[in-house]
Short mmCIF file of C-alpha atoms in Angstrom, two decimals:
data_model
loop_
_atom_site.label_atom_id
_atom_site.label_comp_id
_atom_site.label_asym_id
_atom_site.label_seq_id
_atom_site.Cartn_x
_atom_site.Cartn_y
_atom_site.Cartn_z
CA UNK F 1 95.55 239.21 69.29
CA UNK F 2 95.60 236.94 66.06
CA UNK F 3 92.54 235.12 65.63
CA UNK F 4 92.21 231.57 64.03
CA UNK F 5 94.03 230.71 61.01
CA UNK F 6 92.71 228.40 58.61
CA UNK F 7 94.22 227.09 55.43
CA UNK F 8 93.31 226.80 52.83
CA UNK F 9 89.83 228.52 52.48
CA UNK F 10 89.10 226.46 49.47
CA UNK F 11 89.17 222.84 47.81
CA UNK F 12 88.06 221.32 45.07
CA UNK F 13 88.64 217.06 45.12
CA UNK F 14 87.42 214.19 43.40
CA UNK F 15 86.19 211.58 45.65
CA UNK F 16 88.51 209.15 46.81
CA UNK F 17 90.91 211.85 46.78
CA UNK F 18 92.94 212.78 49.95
CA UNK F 19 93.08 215.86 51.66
CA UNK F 20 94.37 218.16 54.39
CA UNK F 21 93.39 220.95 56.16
CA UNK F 22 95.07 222.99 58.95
CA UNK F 23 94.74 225.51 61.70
CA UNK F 24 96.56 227.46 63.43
CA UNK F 25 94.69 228.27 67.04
CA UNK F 26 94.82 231.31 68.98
CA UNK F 27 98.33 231.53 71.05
CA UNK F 28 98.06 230.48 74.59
CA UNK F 29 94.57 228.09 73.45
CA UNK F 30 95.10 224.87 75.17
CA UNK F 31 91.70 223.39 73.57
CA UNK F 32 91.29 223.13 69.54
CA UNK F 33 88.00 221.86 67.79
CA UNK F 34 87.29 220.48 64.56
CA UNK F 35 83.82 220.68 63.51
CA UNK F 36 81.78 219.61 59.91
CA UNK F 37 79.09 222.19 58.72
CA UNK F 38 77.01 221.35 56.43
CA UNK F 39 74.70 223.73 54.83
CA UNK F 40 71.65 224.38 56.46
CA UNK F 41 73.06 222.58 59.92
CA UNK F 42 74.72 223.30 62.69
CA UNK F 43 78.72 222.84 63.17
CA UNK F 44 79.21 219.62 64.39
CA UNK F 45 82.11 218.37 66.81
CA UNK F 46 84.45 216.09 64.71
CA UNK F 47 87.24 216.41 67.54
CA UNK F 48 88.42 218.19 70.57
CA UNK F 49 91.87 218.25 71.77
CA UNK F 50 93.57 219.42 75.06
CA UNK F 51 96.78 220.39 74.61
CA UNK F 52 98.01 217.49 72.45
CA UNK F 53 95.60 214.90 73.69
CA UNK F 54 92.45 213.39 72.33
CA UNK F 55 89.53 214.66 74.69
CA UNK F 56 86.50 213.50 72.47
CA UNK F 57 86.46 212.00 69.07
CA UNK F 58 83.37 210.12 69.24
CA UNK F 59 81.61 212.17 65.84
CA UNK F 60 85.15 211.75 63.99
CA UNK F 61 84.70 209.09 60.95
CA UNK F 62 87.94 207.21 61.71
CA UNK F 63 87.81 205.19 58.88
CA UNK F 64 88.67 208.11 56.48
CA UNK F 65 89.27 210.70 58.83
CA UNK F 66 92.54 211.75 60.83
CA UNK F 67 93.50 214.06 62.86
CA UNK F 68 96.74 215.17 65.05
CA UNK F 69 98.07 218.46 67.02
CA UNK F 70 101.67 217.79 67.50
CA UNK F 71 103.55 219.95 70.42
CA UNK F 72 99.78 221.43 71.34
CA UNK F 73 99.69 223.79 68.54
CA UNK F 74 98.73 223.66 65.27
CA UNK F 75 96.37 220.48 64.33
CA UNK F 76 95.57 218.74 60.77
CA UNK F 77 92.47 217.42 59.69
CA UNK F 78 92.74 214.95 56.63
CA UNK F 79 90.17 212.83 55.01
CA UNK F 80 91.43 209.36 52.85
CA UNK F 81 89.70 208.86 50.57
CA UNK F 82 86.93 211.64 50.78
CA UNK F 83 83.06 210.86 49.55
CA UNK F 84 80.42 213.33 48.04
CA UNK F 85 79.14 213.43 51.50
CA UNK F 86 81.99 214.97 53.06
CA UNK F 87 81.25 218.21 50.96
CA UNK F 88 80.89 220.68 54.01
CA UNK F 89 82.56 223.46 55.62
CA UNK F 90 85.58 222.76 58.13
CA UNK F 91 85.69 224.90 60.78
CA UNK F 92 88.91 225.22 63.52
CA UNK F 93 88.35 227.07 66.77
CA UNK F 94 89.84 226.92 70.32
CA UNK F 95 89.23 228.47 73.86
CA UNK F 96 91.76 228.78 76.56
CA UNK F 97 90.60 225.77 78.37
CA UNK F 98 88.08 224.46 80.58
CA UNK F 99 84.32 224.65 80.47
CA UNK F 100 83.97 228.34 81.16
CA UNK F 101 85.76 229.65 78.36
CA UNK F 102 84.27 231.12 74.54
CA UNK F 103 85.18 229.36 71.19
CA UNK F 104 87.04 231.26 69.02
CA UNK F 105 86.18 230.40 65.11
CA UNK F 106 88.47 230.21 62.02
CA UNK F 107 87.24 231.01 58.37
CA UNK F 108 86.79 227.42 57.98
CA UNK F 109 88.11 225.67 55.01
CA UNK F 110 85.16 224.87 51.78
CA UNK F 111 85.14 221.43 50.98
CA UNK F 112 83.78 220.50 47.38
CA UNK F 113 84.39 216.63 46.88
CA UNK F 114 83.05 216.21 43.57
CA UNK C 1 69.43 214.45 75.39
CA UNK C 2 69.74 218.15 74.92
CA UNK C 3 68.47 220.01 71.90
CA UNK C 4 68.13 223.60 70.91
CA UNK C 5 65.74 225.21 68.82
CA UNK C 6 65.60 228.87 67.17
CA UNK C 7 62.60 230.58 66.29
CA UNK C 8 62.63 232.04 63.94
CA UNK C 9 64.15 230.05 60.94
CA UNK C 10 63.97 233.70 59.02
CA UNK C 11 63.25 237.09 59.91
CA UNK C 12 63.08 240.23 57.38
CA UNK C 13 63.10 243.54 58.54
CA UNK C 14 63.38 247.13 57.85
CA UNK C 15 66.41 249.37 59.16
CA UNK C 16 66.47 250.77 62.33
CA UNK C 17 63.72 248.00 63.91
CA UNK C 18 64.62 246.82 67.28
CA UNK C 19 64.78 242.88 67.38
CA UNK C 20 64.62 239.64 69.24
CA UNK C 21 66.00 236.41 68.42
CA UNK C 22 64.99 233.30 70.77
CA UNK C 23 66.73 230.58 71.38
CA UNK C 24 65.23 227.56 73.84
CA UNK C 25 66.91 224.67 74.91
CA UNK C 26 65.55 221.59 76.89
CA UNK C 27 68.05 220.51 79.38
CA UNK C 28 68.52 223.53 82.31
CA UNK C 29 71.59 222.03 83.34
CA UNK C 30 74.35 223.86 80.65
CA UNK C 31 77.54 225.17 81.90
CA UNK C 32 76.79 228.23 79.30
CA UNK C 33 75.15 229.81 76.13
CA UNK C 34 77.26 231.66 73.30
CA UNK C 35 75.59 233.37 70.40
CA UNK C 36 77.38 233.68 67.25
CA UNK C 37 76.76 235.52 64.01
CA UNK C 38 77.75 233.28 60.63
CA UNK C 39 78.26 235.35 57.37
CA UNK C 40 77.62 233.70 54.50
CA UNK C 41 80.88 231.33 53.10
CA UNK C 42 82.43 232.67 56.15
CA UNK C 43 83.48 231.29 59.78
CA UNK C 44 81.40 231.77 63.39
CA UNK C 45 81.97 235.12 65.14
CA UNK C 46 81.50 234.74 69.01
CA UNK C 47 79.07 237.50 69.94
CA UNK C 48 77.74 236.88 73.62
CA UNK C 49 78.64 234.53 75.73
CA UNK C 50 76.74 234.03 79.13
CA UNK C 51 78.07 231.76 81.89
CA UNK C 52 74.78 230.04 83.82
CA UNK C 53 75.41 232.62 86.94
CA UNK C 54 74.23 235.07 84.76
CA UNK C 55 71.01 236.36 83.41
CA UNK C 56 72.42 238.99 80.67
CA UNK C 57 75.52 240.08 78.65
CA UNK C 58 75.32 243.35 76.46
CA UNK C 59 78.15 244.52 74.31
CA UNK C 60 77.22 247.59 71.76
CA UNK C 61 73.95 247.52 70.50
CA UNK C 62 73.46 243.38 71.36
CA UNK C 63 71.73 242.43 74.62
CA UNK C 64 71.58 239.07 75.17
CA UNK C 65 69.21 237.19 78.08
CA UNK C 66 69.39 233.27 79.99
CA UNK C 67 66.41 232.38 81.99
CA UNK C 68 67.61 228.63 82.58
CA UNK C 69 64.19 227.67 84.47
CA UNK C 70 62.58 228.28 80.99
CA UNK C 71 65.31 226.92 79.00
CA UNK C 72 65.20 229.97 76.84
CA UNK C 73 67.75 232.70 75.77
CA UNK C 74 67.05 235.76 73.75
CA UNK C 75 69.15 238.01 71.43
CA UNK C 76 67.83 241.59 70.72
CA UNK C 77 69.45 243.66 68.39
CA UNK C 78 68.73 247.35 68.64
CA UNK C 79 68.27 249.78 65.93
CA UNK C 80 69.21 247.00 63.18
CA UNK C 81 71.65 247.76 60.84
CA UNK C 82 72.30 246.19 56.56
CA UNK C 83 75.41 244.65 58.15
CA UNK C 84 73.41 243.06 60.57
CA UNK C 85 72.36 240.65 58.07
CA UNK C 86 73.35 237.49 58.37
CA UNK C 87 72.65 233.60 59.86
CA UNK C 88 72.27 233.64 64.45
CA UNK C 89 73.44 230.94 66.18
CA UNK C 90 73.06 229.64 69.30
CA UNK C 91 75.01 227.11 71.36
CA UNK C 92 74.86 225.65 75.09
CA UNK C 93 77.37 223.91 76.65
CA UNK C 94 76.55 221.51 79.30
CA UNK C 95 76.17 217.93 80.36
CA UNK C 96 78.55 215.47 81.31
CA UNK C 97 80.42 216.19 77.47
CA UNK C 98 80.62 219.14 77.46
CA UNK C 99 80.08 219.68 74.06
CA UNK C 100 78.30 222.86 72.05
CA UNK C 101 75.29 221.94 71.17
CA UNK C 102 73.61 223.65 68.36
CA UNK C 103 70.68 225.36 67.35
CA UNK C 104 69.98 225.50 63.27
CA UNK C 105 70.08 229.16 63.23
CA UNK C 106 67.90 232.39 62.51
CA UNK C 107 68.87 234.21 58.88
CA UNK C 108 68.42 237.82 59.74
CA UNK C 109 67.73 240.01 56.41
CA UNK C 110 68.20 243.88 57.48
CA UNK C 111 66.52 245.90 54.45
CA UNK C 112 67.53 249.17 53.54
#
């Protein structure tokens, strides 16, 4: 089974750049996460969808940051315009669904915002 | 409001040392605990995950425990290995969100 796939695993931006990131979840995952990890921290929960809806996006900044998963698929993360602060790691996983199931992680995507 | 600690932040130790990892929480009522192992520049690998029915999960030379009355979990590692090394995580899921919440880690150095 293909894991999590994550693109790309690097990128370099000025600040008040744009950007996007995307991930590709497990097949069959109905549930996709973004989370932000900065170093030192735990990942923290930027969004959750179910299938192609919104389940929690109370953590997501949704002044500068977006995010979609059209069909229930693959999802996009962007950030417009990005700050120093948003320098982290972006990390994609899913689960099958439901509060039973494990997370499944992607590389995550580096985030320099320089 | 549920937090998660690990203790401890670091731990060095020679090859072939048997090992424990803790991880305590403060809210009993999760749905679940999953440990992961973070490399570093790299993404979370899922290494345990036990449902709140259960008191253990093993898989190769990993054994991790739940005692929910305590709020505390434990990860030992037998017969540690250099690829071992790496950052510990652990997560509980619970509440009425549902989220993973997140312990800071333990950064496990396995010396040759």
């Amino acid at each position: 089974e293909a894991g999590v796939a994550q693109s790309p695993r690097y990128k370099i931006i000025e600040k008040r750049q744009s950007v996007a990131f995307w991930c590709n979840p497990i097949s069959g995952h109905a549930t996709l996460y973004w989370y932000q990890q900065i170093l030192g921290q735990g990942p923290k929960l930027l969004i959750q969808f179910q299938n192609n809806g919104v389940v929690d996006d109370s953590q997501l900044p949704k002044d500068r940051f977006s995010a979609e998963r059209l069909k229930g698929v693959d999802s996009t993360l962007k950030i417009q315009p990005a700050k120093l602060e948003d320098s982290a790691v972006y990390l994609c996983a899913s689960s099958r669904g439901g509060t039973s199931y494990e997370q499944y992680f992607g590389p995550g995507t580096r985030l320099t915002v320089t | 409001k549920q937090e998660v600690t690990q203790i401890p932040a670091a731990l060095s130790v020679p090859e072939g040392e048997n090992l424990v990892l803790n991880c305590s929480f403060t809210d009993s009522a999760i749905y679940n605990l999953q440990w992961f192992r973070q490399d570093p520049g790299k993404g979370l690998t899922s290494l345990l995950l036990i449902q709140s029915s259960q008191r253990e999960q093993t898989s190769g030379r990993l054994n991790a425990s739940l005692d929910k009355s305590s709020g505390r979990s434990t990860l030992y590692i037998a017969a540690s290995q250099p690829g071992d090394s790496a950052t510990y995580l652990c997560a509980v899921k619970g509440g009425n969100n549902r989220k993973l919440i997140w312990g800071l880690g333990t950064s496990l150095a396995v010396n040759p």
